[in-house]
Amino acid sequence: MRRGRAGDDHSDQRDFNALFEEHYNAVYRYARRRVGPDQADDVASEAFVVAWQRRDRLPPGHELPWLYACARRIGLAHLRLERRQGSIAASLGRETDTTHHDDTDRVLDRDRALATLARLTEIERELVMLVTWEGLDCRQAAKVVGCTHVTARGRLHRARRKLTAYMKADAPEPARVRVPKEVSWTT
């Protein structure tokens, strides 16, 4: 993000508005996939509040990975809060609805893919999603999760191998057509 002269609030605001316009939708989609549609706007908005507060420390040219990392931490905090509230409600004998409905429910293999992703560690899952869904390269994804590029590359490689193995193991066998013995084929 370009910065104006010290004290040039109008320039800072204009630059930040451009940053917001450029990246808000991507950060919102990122948050929606992680916390659901009910909280995605809050998480994305909070990430931009933090970005505004720390605008002098945003890495020029790498704002989107920084925003993803910020949204990830905020999203995790939202999920922890939701779990705590669910635990409190359960202890009081109440039920809470923590089910998130999103547009991807229409995909037929969604449940199987999500179940397979859930078998990965949190860091592996996050790396796969950052590279596959968010379109980051391995270096940018490493910055988001807070590890070195080499470590991220190794974890991503192992995660992909695990996913392939899990998908093969869970794949339904093709249906076999059995012809009863009494059926005779004549011409």
PDB file of C-alpha atoms in Angstrom:
ATOM      1  CA  MET A   1       0.000   0.000   0.000  1.00  0.00           C
ATOM      2  CA  ARG A   2       1.377   3.372  -0.980  1.00  0.00           C
ATOM      3  CA  ARG A   3       1.820   5.762   1.885  1.00  0.00           C
ATOM      4  CA  GLY A   4       1.476   9.485   1.781  1.00  0.00           C
ATOM      5  CA  ARG A   5       3.575  11.979   3.720  1.00  0.00           C
ATOM      6  CA  ALA A   6       3.388  11.757   7.473  1.00  0.00           C
ATOM      7  CA  GLY A   7       0.171  13.394   8.553  1.00  0.00           C
ATOM      8  CA  ASP A   8      -1.386  13.145   5.096  1.00  0.00           C
ATOM      9  CA  ASP A   9      -4.587  11.473   6.310  1.00  0.00           C
ATOM     10  CA  HIS A  10      -6.421  12.056   3.037  1.00  0.00           C
ATOM     11  CA  SER A  11      -3.755  10.168   1.050  1.00  0.00           C
ATOM     12  CA  ASP A  12      -3.718   7.324   3.610  1.00  0.00           C
ATOM     13  CA  GLN A  13      -7.481   7.060   3.444  1.00  0.00           C
ATOM     14  CA  ARG A  14      -7.506   7.063  -0.359  1.00  0.00           C
ATOM     15  CA  ASP A  15      -4.785   4.375  -0.501  1.00  0.00           C
ATOM     16  CA  PHE A  16      -6.571   2.271   2.084  1.00  0.00           C
ATOM     17  CA  ASN A  17      -9.877   2.579   0.228  1.00  0.00           C
ATOM     18  CA  ALA A  18      -8.130   1.279  -2.898  1.00  0.00           C
ATOM     19  CA  LEU A  19      -6.695  -1.631  -0.878  1.00  0.00           C
ATOM     20  CA  PHE A  20     -10.135  -2.372   0.531  1.00  0.00           C
ATOM     21  CA  GLU A  21     -11.791  -2.304  -2.896  1.00  0.00           C
ATOM     22  CA  GLU A  22      -9.100  -4.550  -4.352  1.00  0.00           C
ATOM     23  CA  HIS A  23      -9.045  -7.228  -1.646  1.00  0.00           C
ATOM     24  CA  TYR A  24     -12.282  -7.208   0.362  1.00  0.00           C
ATOM     25  CA  ASN A  25     -14.088  -9.801  -1.767  1.00  0.00           C
ATOM     26  CA  ALA A  26     -11.147 -12.219  -1.618  1.00  0.00           C
ATOM     27  CA  VAL A  27     -10.842 -11.846   2.174  1.00  0.00           C
ATOM     28  CA  TYR A  28     -14.615 -12.258   2.560  1.00  0.00           C
ATOM     29  CA  ARG A  29     -14.615 -15.487   0.490  1.00  0.00           C
ATOM     30  CA  TYR A  30     -11.657 -16.756   2.514  1.00  0.00           C
ATOM     31  CA  ALA A  31     -13.492 -16.056   5.771  1.00  0.00           C
ATOM     32  CA  ARG A  32     -16.755 -17.543   4.486  1.00  0.00           C
ATOM     33  CA  ARG A  33     -15.096 -20.871   3.743  1.00  0.00           C
ATOM     34  CA  ARG A  34     -13.657 -20.993   7.239  1.00  0.00           C
ATOM     35  CA  VAL A  35     -16.335 -19.590   9.537  1.00  0.00           C
ATOM     36  CA  GLY A  36     -19.468 -19.710   7.386  1.00  0.00           C
ATOM     37  CA  PRO A  37     -21.670 -16.980   5.969  1.00  0.00           C
ATOM     38  CA  ASP A  38     -22.987 -15.822   9.341  1.00  0.00           C
ATOM     39  CA  GLN A  39     -19.599 -14.609  10.559  1.00  0.00           C
ATOM     40  CA  ALA A  40     -17.664 -14.052   7.332  1.00  0.00           C
ATOM     41  CA  ASP A  41     -18.498 -10.361   7.027  1.00  0.00           C
ATOM     42  CA  ASP A  42     -17.470  -9.745  10.639  1.00  0.00           C
ATOM     43  CA  VAL A  43     -14.153 -11.557  10.174  1.00  0.00           C
ATOM     44  CA  ALA A  44     -13.361  -9.767   6.907  1.00  0.00           C
ATOM     45  CA  SER A  45     -14.314  -6.383   8.360  1.00  0.00           C
ATOM     46  CA  GLU A  46     -12.210  -6.963  11.482  1.00  0.00           C
ATOM     47  CA  ALA A  47      -9.236  -7.898   9.299  1.00  0.00           C
ATOM     48  CA  PHE A  48      -9.514  -4.562   7.518  1.00  0.00           C
ATOM     49  CA  VAL A  49      -9.851  -2.694  10.816  1.00  0.00           C
ATOM     50  CA  VAL A  50      -6.548  -4.257  11.895  1.00  0.00           C
ATOM     51  CA  ALA A  51      -5.055  -3.416   8.489  1.00  0.00           C
ATOM     52  CA  TRP A  52      -6.116   0.218   8.910  1.00  0.00           C
ATOM     53  CA  GLN A  53      -4.634   0.367  12.390  1.00  0.00           C
ATOM     54  CA  ARG A  54      -1.372  -1.155  11.137  1.00  0.00           C
ATOM     55  CA  ARG A  55      -1.351   0.381   7.666  1.00  0.00           C
ATOM     56  CA  ASP A  56       2.223   1.627   8.082  1.00  0.00           C
ATOM     57  CA  ARG A  57       3.374  -1.967   8.637  1.00  0.00           C
ATOM     58  CA  LEU A  58       1.580  -3.622   5.695  1.00  0.00           C
ATOM     59  CA  PRO A  59       4.122  -5.334   3.441  1.00  0.00           C
ATOM     60  CA  PRO A  60       4.036  -3.519   0.080  1.00  0.00           C
ATOM     61  CA  GLY A  61       2.958  -5.861  -2.695  1.00  0.00           C
ATOM     62  CA  HIS A  62       2.040  -8.619  -0.231  1.00  0.00           C
ATOM     63  CA  GLU A  63      -1.069  -7.174   1.341  1.00  0.00           C
ATOM     64  CA  LEU A  64      -3.399 -10.057   0.437  1.00  0.00           C
ATOM     65  CA  PRO A  65      -1.395 -12.807   2.205  1.00  0.00           C
ATOM     66  CA  TRP A  66      -1.095 -10.470   5.207  1.00  0.00           C
ATOM     67  CA  LEU A  67      -4.870  -9.949   5.182  1.00  0.00           C
ATOM     68  CA  TYR A  68      -5.454 -13.726   4.906  1.00  0.00           C
ATOM     69  CA  ALA A  69      -3.177 -14.314   7.908  1.00  0.00           C
ATOM     70  CA  CYS A  70      -5.036 -11.658   9.869  1.00  0.00           C
ATOM     71  CA  ALA A  71      -8.447 -13.080   8.865  1.00  0.00           C
ATOM     72  CA  ARG A  72      -7.242 -16.570   9.800  1.00  0.00           C
ATOM     73  CA  ARG A  73      -6.355 -15.486  13.345  1.00  0.00           C
ATOM     74  CA  ILE A  74      -9.621 -13.577  13.729  1.00  0.00           C
ATOM     75  CA  GLY A  75     -11.611 -16.517  12.322  1.00  0.00           C
ATOM     76  CA  LEU A  76      -9.951 -18.924  14.750  1.00  0.00           C
ATOM     77  CA  ALA A  77     -10.847 -16.584  17.615  1.00  0.00           C
ATOM     78  CA  HIS A  78     -14.476 -16.494  16.398  1.00  0.00           C
ATOM     79  CA  LEU A  79     -14.584 -20.299  16.219  1.00  0.00           C
ATOM     80  CA  ARG A  80     -13.122 -20.627  19.732  1.00  0.00           C
ATOM     81  CA  LEU A  81     -15.737 -18.199  21.029  1.00  0.00           C
ATOM     82  CA  GLU A  82     -18.502 -20.117  19.244  1.00  0.00           C
ATOM     83  CA  ARG A  83     -17.285 -23.410  20.751  1.00  0.00           C
ATOM     84  CA  ARG A  84     -17.171 -21.878  24.234  1.00  0.00           C
ATOM     85  CA  GLN A  85     -20.676 -20.494  23.822  1.00  0.00           C
ATOM     86  CA  GLY A  86     -21.853 -23.900  22.575  1.00  0.00           C
ATOM     87  CA  SER A  87     -20.280 -25.598  25.587  1.00  0.00           C
ATOM     88  CA  ILE A  88     -21.913 -23.138  27.961  1.00  0.00           C
ATOM     89  CA  ALA A  89     -25.282 -23.570  26.260  1.00  0.00           C
ATOM     90  CA  ALA A  90     -24.922 -27.361  26.373  1.00  0.00           C
ATOM     91  CA  SER A  91     -24.109 -27.244  30.073  1.00  0.00           C
ATOM     92  CA  LEU A  92     -27.271 -25.218  30.599  1.00  0.00           C
ATOM     93  CA  GLY A  93     -29.309 -27.775  28.640  1.00  0.00           C
ATOM     94  CA  ARG A  94     -29.810 -25.633  25.568  1.00  0.00           C
ATOM     95  CA  GLU A  95     -28.928 -26.495  22.009  1.00  0.00           C
ATOM     96  CA  THR A  96     -27.197 -24.135  19.639  1.00  0.00           C
ATOM     97  CA  ASP A  97     -27.222 -24.266  15.884  1.00  0.00           C
ATOM     98  CA  THR A  98     -23.655 -24.011  14.673  1.00  0.00           C
ATOM     99  CA  THR A  99     -24.383 -25.423  11.234  1.00  0.00           C
ATOM    100  CA  HIS A 100     -23.257 -23.226   8.381  1.00  0.00           C
ATOM    101  CA  HIS A 101     -24.999 -23.403   5.043  1.00  0.00           C
ATOM    102  CA  ASP A 102     -23.117 -22.129   2.052  1.00  0.00           C
ATOM    103  CA  ASP A 103     -23.333 -22.149  -1.715  1.00  0.00           C
ATOM    104  CA  THR A 104     -21.021 -25.141  -2.099  1.00  0.00           C
ATOM    105  CA  ASP A 105     -23.616 -27.478  -0.569  1.00  0.00           C
ATOM    106  CA  ARG A 106     -24.797 -28.160  -4.114  1.00  0.00           C
ATOM    107  CA  VAL A 107     -21.585 -29.972  -4.982  1.00  0.00           C
ATOM    108  CA  LEU A 108     -22.267 -33.709  -4.846  1.00  0.00           C
ATOM    109  CA  ASP A 109     -18.896 -34.778  -3.447  1.00  0.00           C
ATOM    110  CA  ARG A 110     -18.619 -31.953  -0.938  1.00  0.00           C
ATOM    111  CA  ASP A 111     -19.119 -34.095   2.157  1.00  0.00           C
ATOM    112  CA  ARG A 112     -16.541 -36.615   1.045  1.00  0.00           C
ATOM    113  CA  ALA A 113     -14.011 -33.910   0.188  1.00  0.00           C
ATOM    114  CA  LEU A 114     -14.549 -32.113   3.491  1.00  0.00           C
ATOM    115  CA  ALA A 115     -14.279 -35.359   5.433  1.00  0.00           C
ATOM    116  CA  THR A 116     -11.020 -36.064   3.650  1.00  0.00           C
ATOM    117  CA  LEU A 117      -9.723 -32.566   4.376  1.00  0.00           C
ATOM    118  CA  ALA A 118     -10.702 -32.973   8.023  1.00  0.00           C
ATOM    119  CA  ARG A 119      -8.321 -35.923   8.291  1.00  0.00           C
ATOM    120  CA  LEU A 120      -5.360 -33.603   7.689  1.00  0.00           C
ATOM    121  CA  THR A 121      -3.699 -31.607  10.447  1.00  0.00           C
ATOM    122  CA  GLU A 122      -4.860 -28.011  10.841  1.00  0.00           C
ATOM    123  CA  ILE A 123      -1.706 -26.590   9.221  1.00  0.00           C
ATOM    124  CA  GLU A 124      -1.814 -29.075   6.319  1.00  0.00           C
ATOM    125  CA  ARG A 125      -5.488 -28.294   5.717  1.00  0.00           C
ATOM    126  CA  GLU A 126      -4.843 -24.546   5.820  1.00  0.00           C
ATOM    127  CA  LEU A 127      -1.942 -24.827   3.375  1.00  0.00           C
ATOM    128  CA  VAL A 128      -3.986 -26.909   0.935  1.00  0.00           C
ATOM    129  CA  MET A 129      -6.878 -24.453   1.100  1.00  0.00           C
ATOM    130  CA  LEU A 130      -4.632 -21.384   0.724  1.00  0.00           C
ATOM    131  CA  VAL A 131      -2.900 -22.796  -2.339  1.00  0.00           C
ATOM    132  CA  THR A 132      -5.914 -24.483  -3.930  1.00  0.00           C
ATOM    133  CA  TRP A 133      -8.827 -22.193  -3.060  1.00  0.00           C
ATOM    134  CA  GLU A 134      -7.144 -18.860  -2.469  1.00  0.00           C
ATOM    135  CA  GLY A 135      -4.613 -19.173  -5.286  1.00  0.00           C
ATOM    136  CA  LEU A 136      -1.563 -18.258  -3.205  1.00  0.00           C
ATOM    137  CA  ASP A 137       1.834 -19.644  -4.039  1.00  0.00           C
ATOM    138  CA  CYS A 138       3.721 -21.702  -1.467  1.00  0.00           C
ATOM    139  CA  ARG A 139       5.782 -18.736  -0.206  1.00  0.00           C
ATOM    140  CA  GLN A 140       2.687 -16.613   0.402  1.00  0.00           C
ATOM    141  CA  ALA A 141       0.866 -19.508   2.094  1.00  0.00           C
ATOM    142  CA  ALA A 142       3.896 -20.054   4.345  1.00  0.00           C
ATOM    143  CA  LYS A 143       3.666 -16.430   5.499  1.00  0.00           C
ATOM    144  CA  VAL A 144      -0.036 -16.850   6.287  1.00  0.00           C
ATOM    145  CA  VAL A 145       0.488 -19.918   8.502  1.00  0.00           C
ATOM    146  CA  GLY A 146       3.732 -18.592   9.981  1.00  0.00           C
ATOM    147  CA  CYS A 147       6.359 -21.062   8.817  1.00  0.00           C
ATOM    148  CA  THR A 148       9.262 -21.091   6.378  1.00  0.00           C
ATOM    149  CA  HIS A 149       8.753 -21.664   2.667  1.00  0.00           C
ATOM    150  CA  VAL A 150      10.664 -24.964   2.805  1.00  0.00           C
ATOM    151  CA  THR A 151       8.580 -26.241   5.715  1.00  0.00           C
ATOM    152  CA  ALA A 152       5.364 -25.234   3.977  1.00  0.00           C
ATOM    153  CA  ARG A 153       6.430 -26.946   0.761  1.00  0.00           C
ATOM    154  CA  GLY A 154       7.156 -30.190   2.633  1.00  0.00           C
ATOM    155  CA  ARG A 155       3.888 -30.050   4.555  1.00  0.00           C
ATOM    156  CA  LEU A 156       1.938 -29.298   1.390  1.00  0.00           C
ATOM    157  CA  HIS A 157       3.578 -32.237  -0.424  1.00  0.00           C
ATOM    158  CA  ARG A 158       2.724 -34.615   2.447  1.00  0.00           C
ATOM    159  CA  ALA A 159      -0.822 -33.246   2.639  1.00  0.00           C
ATOM    160  CA  ARG A 160      -1.370 -33.845  -1.062  1.00  0.00           C
ATOM    161  CA  ARG A 161      -0.063 -37.422  -0.764  1.00  0.00           C
ATOM    162  CA  LYS A 162      -2.375 -38.029   2.203  1.00  0.00           C
ATOM    163  CA  LEU A 163      -5.358 -36.578   0.344  1.00  0.00           C
ATOM    164  CA  THR A 164      -4.694 -38.795  -2.653  1.00  0.00           C
ATOM    165  CA  ALA A 165      -4.386 -41.873  -0.447  1.00  0.00           C
ATOM    166  CA  TYR A 166      -7.525 -41.020   1.545  1.00  0.00           C
ATOM    167  CA  MET A 167      -9.549 -40.362  -1.599  1.00  0.00           C
ATOM    168  CA  LYS A 168      -8.433 -43.667  -3.154  1.00  0.00           C
ATOM    169  CA  ALA A 169      -9.183 -45.573   0.037  1.00  0.00           C
ATOM    170  CA  ASP A 170     -12.626 -44.001   0.397  1.00  0.00           C
ATOM    171  CA  ALA A 171     -13.601 -44.247  -3.276  1.00  0.00           C
ATOM    172  CA  PRO A 172     -16.626 -46.435  -3.842  1.00  0.00           C
ATOM    173  CA  GLU A 173     -15.939 -49.488  -5.932  1.00  0.00           C
ATOM    174  CA  PRO A 174     -17.570 -49.499  -9.331  1.00  0.00           C
ATOM    175  CA  ALA A 175     -20.828 -51.414  -9.424  1.00  0.00           C
ATOM    176  CA  ARG A 176     -20.497 -54.822 -10.979  1.00  0.00           C
ATOM    177  CA  VAL A 177     -23.204 -55.997 -13.264  1.00  0.00           C
ATOM    178  CA  ARG A 178     -24.063 -59.605 -12.625  1.00  0.00           C
ATOM    179  CA  VAL A 179     -25.966 -61.550 -15.197  1.00  0.00           C
ATOM    180  CA  PRO A 180     -28.018 -64.371 -13.716  1.00  0.00           C
ATOM    181  CA  LYS A 181     -26.954 -67.821 -14.893  1.00  0.00           C
ATOM    182  CA  GLU A 182     -30.384 -68.703 -16.186  1.00  0.00           C
ATOM    183  CA  VAL A 183     -30.323 -65.918 -18.733  1.00  0.00           C
ATOM    184  CA  SER A 184     -29.232 -67.280 -22.074  1.00  0.00           C
ATOM    185  CA  TRP A 185     -28.172 -65.194 -24.948  1.00  0.00           C
ATOM    186  CA  THR A 186     -29.467 -66.464 -28.246  1.00  0.00           C
ATOM    187  CA  THR A 187     -29.484 -64.966 -31.635  1.00  0.00           C
TER     188      THR A 187
END
